[in-house]
């Protein structure tokens, strides 16, 4: 958008595309391409461009239709994800597939870095596919309805860490919500968002802070410990636990119950 405005290319950002699409039709587009748009394109707009409406979706469809496919791929501990170039229809990410390509999800990938990798992959794929689409030489394949899964938008209630879950599940939640909106827990009625953590072998009561040192503190999950090294206390900036303990007596954290 910034580049388009700089080059004096008109940019329209309808708040409700189902109602405010006439301005786009008036431009007589040959093709419409969307990516992470977040709204269902109305039938009138889908049927207008002679080359169709194309979507760049950040999953290997028909897996993870919906608004948060990258989040859910990490949450579910997937080993790979990818980009699907597809035709739009009136459903949610249910149109015919033009092409798709996978990439590995690395152990250290969080929402931000995986999104960045997928954005570059999507760029390269649409550049490759666009001439084929224009010349009517692209592939077109219906999605298998038996393989459909969904990736609904993450809500506030999904951000709270449940320490009854395994350490791996909690680690994946932290990765899937970093750097925004961040997973959180509560100690002494104060929210603490987790920015960085790792899994450690530990024993103790589930949901209790079982270890504190100058650089971290560890909370017991159902099977192992979650060692937290970077946090965002409510109303404060992101900080290393070491810096947090400079202004907070770390001994007050040990043995605290977390909720």
mmCIF file of C-alpha atoms in Angstrom:
data_model
loop_
_atom_site.group_PDB
_atom_site.id
_atom_site.type_symbol
_atom_site.label_atom_id
_atom_site.label_comp_id
_atom_site.label_asym_id
_atom_site.label_seq_id
_atom_site.Cartn_x
_atom_site.Cartn_y
_atom_site.Cartn_z
ATOM 1 C CA UNK A 1 0.000 0.000 0.000
ATOM 2 C CA UNK A 2 2.829 2.404 0.871
ATOM 3 C CA UNK A 3 4.503 1.750 -2.485
ATOM 4 C CA UNK A 4 1.217 2.156 -4.370
ATOM 5 C CA UNK A 5 0.532 5.511 -2.738
ATOM 6 C CA UNK A 6 4.102 6.627 -3.441
ATOM 7 C CA UNK A 7 3.620 5.738 -7.121
ATOM 8 C CA UNK A 8 0.219 7.491 -7.188
ATOM 9 C CA UNK A 9 -1.698 4.228 -7.671
ATOM 10 C CA UNK A 10 -5.189 4.474 -6.181
ATOM 11 C CA UNK A 11 -5.761 2.414 -3.026
ATOM 12 C CA UNK A 12 -9.231 1.524 -1.758
ATOM 13 C CA UNK A 13 -9.762 0.020 1.692
ATOM 14 C CA UNK A 14 -13.482 -0.710 2.067
ATOM 15 C CA UNK A 15 -14.551 -1.283 5.674
ATOM 16 C CA UNK A 16 -17.272 -3.593 4.377
ATOM 17 C CA UNK A 17 -16.428 -5.103 0.998
ATOM 18 C CA UNK A 18 -19.865 -6.777 0.769
ATOM 19 C CA UNK A 19 -21.425 -3.316 0.394
ATOM 20 C CA UNK A 20 -18.651 -1.050 -0.854
ATOM 21 C CA UNK A 21 -17.318 -2.755 -3.971
ATOM 22 C CA UNK A 22 -18.715 -0.631 -6.817
ATOM 23 C CA UNK A 23 -15.654 1.613 -6.823
ATOM 24 C CA UNK A 24 -13.532 -1.457 -7.619
ATOM 25 C CA UNK A 25 -15.830 -2.640 -10.441
ATOM 26 C CA UNK A 26 -15.739 0.871 -11.922
ATOM 27 C CA UNK A 27 -11.998 0.371 -12.470
ATOM 28 C CA UNK A 28 -12.822 -2.632 -14.704
ATOM 29 C CA UNK A 29 -10.181 -4.979 -13.236
ATOM 30 C CA UNK A 30 -9.035 -7.926 -15.372
ATOM 31 C CA UNK A 31 -7.955 -9.814 -12.255
ATOM 32 C CA UNK A 32 -8.224 -9.369 -8.493
ATOM 33 C CA UNK A 33 -5.596 -10.797 -6.110
ATOM 34 C CA UNK A 34 -5.991 -10.883 -2.331
ATOM 35 C CA UNK A 35 -3.787 -12.010 0.533
ATOM 36 C CA UNK A 36 -4.780 -12.096 4.226
ATOM 37 C CA UNK A 37 -7.665 -9.780 3.408
ATOM 38 C CA UNK A 38 -9.969 -10.980 6.179
ATOM 39 C CA UNK A 39 -13.301 -10.424 4.426
ATOM 40 C CA UNK A 40 -15.442 -12.630 2.195
ATOM 41 C CA UNK A 41 -15.500 -11.172 -1.329
ATOM 42 C CA UNK A 42 -19.110 -10.790 -2.586
ATOM 43 C CA UNK A 43 -20.354 -12.777 -5.565
ATOM 44 C CA UNK A 44 -20.757 -9.645 -7.712
ATOM 45 C CA UNK A 45 -17.056 -8.881 -7.353
ATOM 46 C CA UNK A 46 -15.874 -12.486 -7.706
ATOM 47 C CA UNK A 47 -17.680 -12.874 -11.020
ATOM 48 C CA UNK A 48 -16.552 -9.569 -12.543
ATOM 49 C CA UNK A 49 -12.836 -9.940 -13.545
ATOM 50 C CA UNK A 50 -12.407 -11.893 -16.773
ATOM 51 C CA UNK A 51 -9.371 -13.700 -15.302
ATOM 52 C CA UNK A 52 -11.017 -14.342 -11.964
ATOM 53 C CA UNK A 53 -10.313 -13.501 -8.343
ATOM 54 C CA UNK A 54 -7.146 -15.092 -6.947
ATOM 55 C CA UNK A 55 -6.257 -15.568 -3.284
ATOM 56 C CA UNK A 56 -2.834 -16.250 -1.739
ATOM 57 C CA UNK A 57 -3.573 -18.368 1.345
ATOM 58 C CA UNK A 58 -0.994 -19.259 4.007
ATOM 59 C CA UNK A 59 -1.689 -22.976 4.354
ATOM 60 C CA UNK A 60 -1.690 -26.156 2.311
ATOM 61 C CA UNK A 61 -5.372 -26.213 1.449
ATOM 62 C CA UNK A 62 -7.776 -27.826 2.115
ATOM 63 C CA UNK A 63 -6.033 -27.856 5.495
ATOM 64 C CA UNK A 64 -6.506 -24.766 7.695
ATOM 65 C CA UNK A 65 -9.137 -22.735 5.940
ATOM 66 C CA UNK A 66 -9.862 -19.498 7.780
ATOM 67 C CA UNK A 67 -8.270 -16.403 9.228
ATOM 68 C CA UNK A 68 -5.435 -17.813 11.365
ATOM 69 C CA UNK A 69 -3.755 -20.646 9.433
ATOM 70 C CA UNK A 70 -0.206 -19.793 10.533
ATOM 71 C CA UNK A 71 -1.197 -19.645 14.210
ATOM 72 C CA UNK A 72 -2.895 -23.033 14.068
ATOM 73 C CA UNK A 73 -0.066 -24.726 12.163
ATOM 74 C CA UNK A 74 2.302 -23.797 15.006
ATOM 75 C CA UNK A 75 -0.260 -24.562 17.721
ATOM 76 C CA UNK A 76 -0.803 -28.034 16.324
ATOM 77 C CA UNK A 77 2.933 -28.737 16.104
ATOM 78 C CA UNK A 78 2.860 -29.174 12.335
ATOM 79 C CA UNK A 79 6.196 -29.961 10.740
ATOM 80 C CA UNK A 80 5.364 -28.089 7.539
ATOM 81 C CA UNK A 81 2.983 -25.538 6.130
ATOM 82 C CA UNK A 82 2.977 -23.526 2.921
ATOM 83 C CA UNK A 83 1.188 -21.309 0.443
ATOM 84 C CA UNK A 84 -1.786 -22.114 -1.755
ATOM 85 C CA UNK A 85 -2.636 -19.998 -4.799
ATOM 86 C CA UNK A 86 -6.341 -20.471 -5.436
ATOM 87 C CA UNK A 87 -9.427 -19.138 -7.156
ATOM 88 C CA UNK A 88 -11.906 -17.432 -4.859
ATOM 89 C CA UNK A 89 -15.504 -18.514 -4.600
ATOM 90 C CA UNK A 90 -18.310 -17.520 -2.233
ATOM 91 C CA UNK A 91 -17.069 -19.827 0.522
ATOM 92 C CA UNK A 92 -14.200 -19.392 2.960
ATOM 93 C CA UNK A 93 -10.987 -20.495 1.221
ATOM 94 C CA UNK A 94 -12.951 -23.195 -0.603
ATOM 95 C CA UNK A 95 -12.131 -22.359 -4.236
ATOM 96 C CA UNK A 96 -10.148 -24.411 -6.744
ATOM 97 C CA UNK A 97 -6.398 -24.758 -6.188
ATOM 98 C CA UNK A 98 -4.005 -23.351 -8.800
ATOM 99 C CA UNK A 99 -0.769 -24.328 -7.069
ATOM 100 C CA UNK A 100 0.689 -24.946 -3.627
ATOM 101 C CA UNK A 101 4.145 -25.231 -2.158
ATOM 102 C CA UNK A 102 5.311 -26.335 1.285
ATOM 103 C CA UNK A 103 8.046 -25.151 3.642
ATOM 104 C CA UNK A 104 9.400 -26.674 6.830
ATOM 105 C CA UNK A 105 8.363 -25.208 10.184
ATOM 106 C CA UNK A 106 11.586 -24.836 12.148
ATOM 107 C CA UNK A 107 11.743 -25.438 15.898
ATOM 108 C CA UNK A 108 12.496 -21.772 16.595
ATOM 109 C CA UNK A 109 9.863 -20.363 14.226
ATOM 110 C CA UNK A 110 7.276 -18.109 15.815
ATOM 111 C CA UNK A 111 4.305 -16.357 14.218
ATOM 112 C CA UNK A 112 6.395 -13.436 12.969
ATOM 113 C CA UNK A 113 9.284 -15.293 11.345
ATOM 114 C CA UNK A 114 7.060 -17.979 9.824
ATOM 115 C CA UNK A 115 4.752 -15.283 8.435
ATOM 116 C CA UNK A 116 7.760 -13.541 6.892
ATOM 117 C CA UNK A 117 8.945 -16.777 5.243
ATOM 118 C CA UNK A 118 5.473 -17.455 3.863
ATOM 119 C CA UNK A 119 5.123 -13.901 2.539
ATOM 120 C CA UNK A 120 8.277 -14.348 0.457
ATOM 121 C CA UNK A 121 7.100 -17.744 -0.764
ATOM 122 C CA UNK A 122 3.699 -16.296 -1.712
ATOM 123 C CA UNK A 123 5.380 -13.452 -3.589
ATOM 124 C CA UNK A 124 7.522 -15.822 -5.633
ATOM 125 C CA UNK A 125 4.602 -18.144 -6.365
ATOM 126 C CA UNK A 126 2.196 -15.464 -7.608
ATOM 127 C CA UNK A 127 4.918 -13.977 -9.837
ATOM 128 C CA UNK A 128 5.381 -17.432 -11.368
ATOM 129 C CA UNK A 129 1.665 -18.245 -11.692
ATOM 130 C CA UNK A 130 0.358 -14.900 -12.956
ATOM 131 C CA UNK A 131 1.556 -15.286 -16.592
ATOM 132 C CA UNK A 132 0.031 -18.786 -16.673
ATOM 133 C CA UNK A 133 -3.285 -17.471 -15.347
ATOM 134 C CA UNK A 134 -3.308 -14.631 -17.877
ATOM 135 C CA UNK A 135 -2.657 -17.105 -20.713
ATOM 136 C CA UNK A 136 -5.170 -19.660 -19.371
ATOM 137 C CA UNK A 137 -2.413 -22.256 -18.909
ATOM 138 C CA UNK A 138 -2.539 -22.663 -15.150
ATOM 139 C CA UNK A 139 -3.558 -25.795 -13.288
ATOM 140 C CA UNK A 140 -6.968 -25.927 -11.592
ATOM 141 C CA UNK A 141 -7.944 -28.581 -9.065
ATOM 142 C CA UNK A 142 -10.951 -28.892 -6.776
ATOM 143 C CA UNK A 143 -10.314 -29.224 -3.053
ATOM 144 C CA UNK A 144 -10.982 -32.573 -1.413
ATOM 145 C CA UNK A 145 -13.824 -31.924 1.075
ATOM 146 C CA UNK A 146 -12.782 -34.938 3.177
ATOM 147 C CA UNK A 147 -9.470 -33.244 4.047
ATOM 148 C CA UNK A 148 -10.896 -29.864 5.084
ATOM 149 C CA UNK A 149 -9.853 -28.420 8.466
ATOM 150 C CA UNK A 150 -10.317 -24.908 9.842
ATOM 151 C CA UNK A 151 -8.180 -22.233 11.475
ATOM 152 C CA UNK A 152 -10.507 -19.779 13.241
ATOM 153 C CA UNK A 153 -9.350 -16.365 14.422
ATOM 154 C CA UNK A 154 -7.523 -16.414 17.774
ATOM 155 C CA UNK A 155 -9.583 -14.828 20.563
ATOM 156 C CA UNK A 156 -8.645 -13.486 23.993
ATOM 157 C CA UNK A 157 -9.693 -16.686 25.755
ATOM 158 C CA UNK A 158 -7.224 -18.666 23.636
ATOM 159 C CA UNK A 159 -4.277 -16.526 24.785
ATOM 160 C CA UNK A 160 -4.299 -17.646 28.431
ATOM 161 C CA UNK A 161 -1.844 -20.441 29.221
ATOM 162 C CA UNK A 162 -3.295 -23.603 30.733
ATOM 163 C CA UNK A 163 -0.491 -25.270 32.694
ATOM 164 C CA UNK A 164 -2.468 -28.516 32.840
ATOM 165 C CA UNK A 165 -1.359 -28.967 29.244
ATOM 166 C CA UNK A 166 1.998 -30.398 28.232
ATOM 167 C CA UNK A 167 5.079 -28.212 28.076
ATOM 168 C CA UNK A 168 5.202 -28.747 24.318
ATOM 169 C CA UNK A 169 1.640 -27.483 23.887
ATOM 170 C CA UNK A 170 2.443 -24.396 25.962
ATOM 171 C CA UNK A 171 5.675 -23.756 24.069
ATOM 172 C CA UNK A 172 3.755 -23.935 20.797
ATOM 173 C CA UNK A 173 1.133 -21.502 22.111
ATOM 174 C CA UNK A 174 3.854 -19.005 23.026
ATOM 175 C CA UNK A 175 5.413 -19.340 19.538
ATOM 176 C CA UNK A 176 2.041 -19.062 17.801
ATOM 177 C CA UNK A 177 1.180 -15.790 19.547
ATOM 178 C CA UNK A 178 4.570 -14.076 19.349
ATOM 179 C CA UNK A 179 5.144 -11.184 18.912
ATOM 180 C CA UNK A 180 1.414 -10.342 19.065
ATOM 181 C CA UNK A 181 -0.851 -10.756 20.978
ATOM 182 C CA UNK A 182 1.353 -12.977 23.243
ATOM 183 C CA UNK A 183 0.269 -15.797 25.556
ATOM 184 C CA UNK A 184 -0.151 -14.886 29.214
ATOM 185 C CA UNK A 185 -0.596 -16.179 32.758
ATOM 186 C CA UNK A 186 -1.630 -14.499 36.015
ATOM 187 C CA UNK A 187 0.291 -14.244 39.296
ATOM 188 C CA UNK A 188 -1.102 -12.221 42.225
ATOM 189 C CA UNK A 189 -3.817 -10.812 39.929
ATOM 190 C CA UNK A 190 -1.238 -9.393 37.511
ATOM 191 C CA UNK A 191 -1.068 -10.492 33.860
ATOM 192 C CA UNK A 192 2.335 -11.522 32.553
ATOM 193 C CA UNK A 193 2.744 -12.081 28.832
ATOM 194 C CA UNK A 194 5.386 -14.594 27.769
ATOM 195 C CA UNK A 195 7.752 -13.422 25.044
ATOM 196 C CA UNK A 196 10.414 -16.129 25.200
ATOM 197 C CA UNK A 197 10.640 -19.516 26.895
ATOM 198 C CA UNK A 198 12.000 -23.041 26.588
ATOM 199 C CA UNK A 199 11.187 -26.503 27.902
ATOM 200 C CA UNK A 200 13.208 -27.996 30.783
ATOM 201 C CA UNK A 201 13.093 -31.284 32.677
ATOM 202 C CA UNK A 202 11.387 -30.538 35.994
ATOM 203 C CA UNK A 203 9.216 -31.996 38.707
ATOM 204 C CA UNK A 204 6.719 -30.251 40.915
ATOM 205 C CA UNK A 205 3.137 -29.178 41.327
ATOM 206 C CA UNK A 206 1.368 -28.235 38.095
ATOM 207 C CA UNK A 207 0.857 -24.500 37.723
ATOM 208 C CA UNK A 208 3.418 -23.548 40.361
ATOM 209 C CA UNK A 209 6.614 -21.515 40.009
ATOM 210 C CA UNK A 210 9.105 -24.219 40.948
ATOM 211 C CA UNK A 211 12.412 -22.488 40.276
ATOM 212 C CA UNK A 212 13.730 -18.914 40.172
ATOM 213 C CA UNK A 213 17.184 -17.677 39.250
ATOM 214 C CA UNK A 214 18.573 -14.303 38.207
ATOM 215 C CA UNK A 215 17.698 -14.790 34.512
ATOM 216 C CA UNK A 216 14.513 -16.851 34.549
ATOM 217 C CA UNK A 217 11.738 -18.589 36.413
ATOM 218 C CA UNK A 218 10.190 -21.973 35.708
ATOM 219 C CA UNK A 219 6.506 -22.916 35.878
ATOM 220 C CA UNK A 220 5.506 -26.577 36.038
ATOM 221 C CA UNK A 221 3.332 -27.899 33.229
ATOM 222 C CA UNK A 222 1.730 -31.351 33.226
ATOM 223 C CA UNK A 223 4.949 -33.127 32.271
ATOM 224 C CA UNK A 224 7.908 -30.726 32.217
ATOM 225 C CA UNK A 225 8.796 -27.158 33.135
ATOM 226 C CA UNK A 226 8.406 -23.964 31.129
ATOM 227 C CA UNK A 227 11.488 -21.796 31.714
ATOM 228 C CA UNK A 228 10.581 -18.183 30.989
ATOM 229 C CA UNK A 229 13.323 -15.708 30.094
ATOM 230 C CA UNK A 230 11.473 -12.726 28.619
ATOM 231 C CA UNK A 231 8.118 -11.269 29.682
ATOM 232 C CA UNK A 232 5.789 -8.304 29.372
ATOM 233 C CA UNK A 233 4.184 -7.437 32.720
ATOM 234 C CA UNK A 234 0.827 -5.696 32.402
ATOM 235 C CA UNK A 235 1.281 -1.995 31.685
ATOM 236 C CA UNK A 236 5.019 -2.322 31.064
ATOM 237 C CA UNK A 237 7.361 -2.905 28.149
ATOM 238 C CA UNK A 238 8.834 -6.226 27.083
ATOM 239 C CA UNK A 239 11.846 -7.050 29.256
ATOM 240 C CA UNK A 240 14.248 -9.819 30.122
ATOM 241 C CA UNK A 241 13.440 -11.594 33.364
ATOM 242 C CA UNK A 242 16.849 -10.463 34.626
ATOM 243 C CA UNK A 243 15.795 -6.821 34.204
ATOM 244 C CA UNK A 244 12.378 -7.529 35.743
ATOM 245 C CA UNK A 245 14.021 -8.943 38.877
ATOM 246 C CA UNK A 246 16.125 -5.788 39.226
ATOM 247 C CA UNK A 247 12.936 -4.025 40.329
ATOM 248 C CA UNK A 248 11.096 -6.986 41.845
ATOM 249 C CA UNK A 249 12.267 -9.328 44.592
ATOM 250 C CA UNK A 250 12.593 -12.660 42.803
ATOM 251 C CA UNK A 251 12.092 -14.517 46.080
ATOM 252 C CA UNK A 252 8.485 -13.314 46.030
ATOM 253 C CA UNK A 253 7.960 -15.426 42.890
ATOM 254 C CA UNK A 254 9.131 -18.804 44.184
ATOM 255 C CA UNK A 255 6.338 -21.285 44.973
ATOM 256 C CA UNK A 256 3.652 -18.896 43.694
ATOM 257 C CA UNK A 257 0.543 -20.447 42.193
ATOM 258 C CA UNK A 258 -0.100 -19.434 38.587
ATOM 259 C CA UNK A 259 -3.515 -19.151 36.998
#
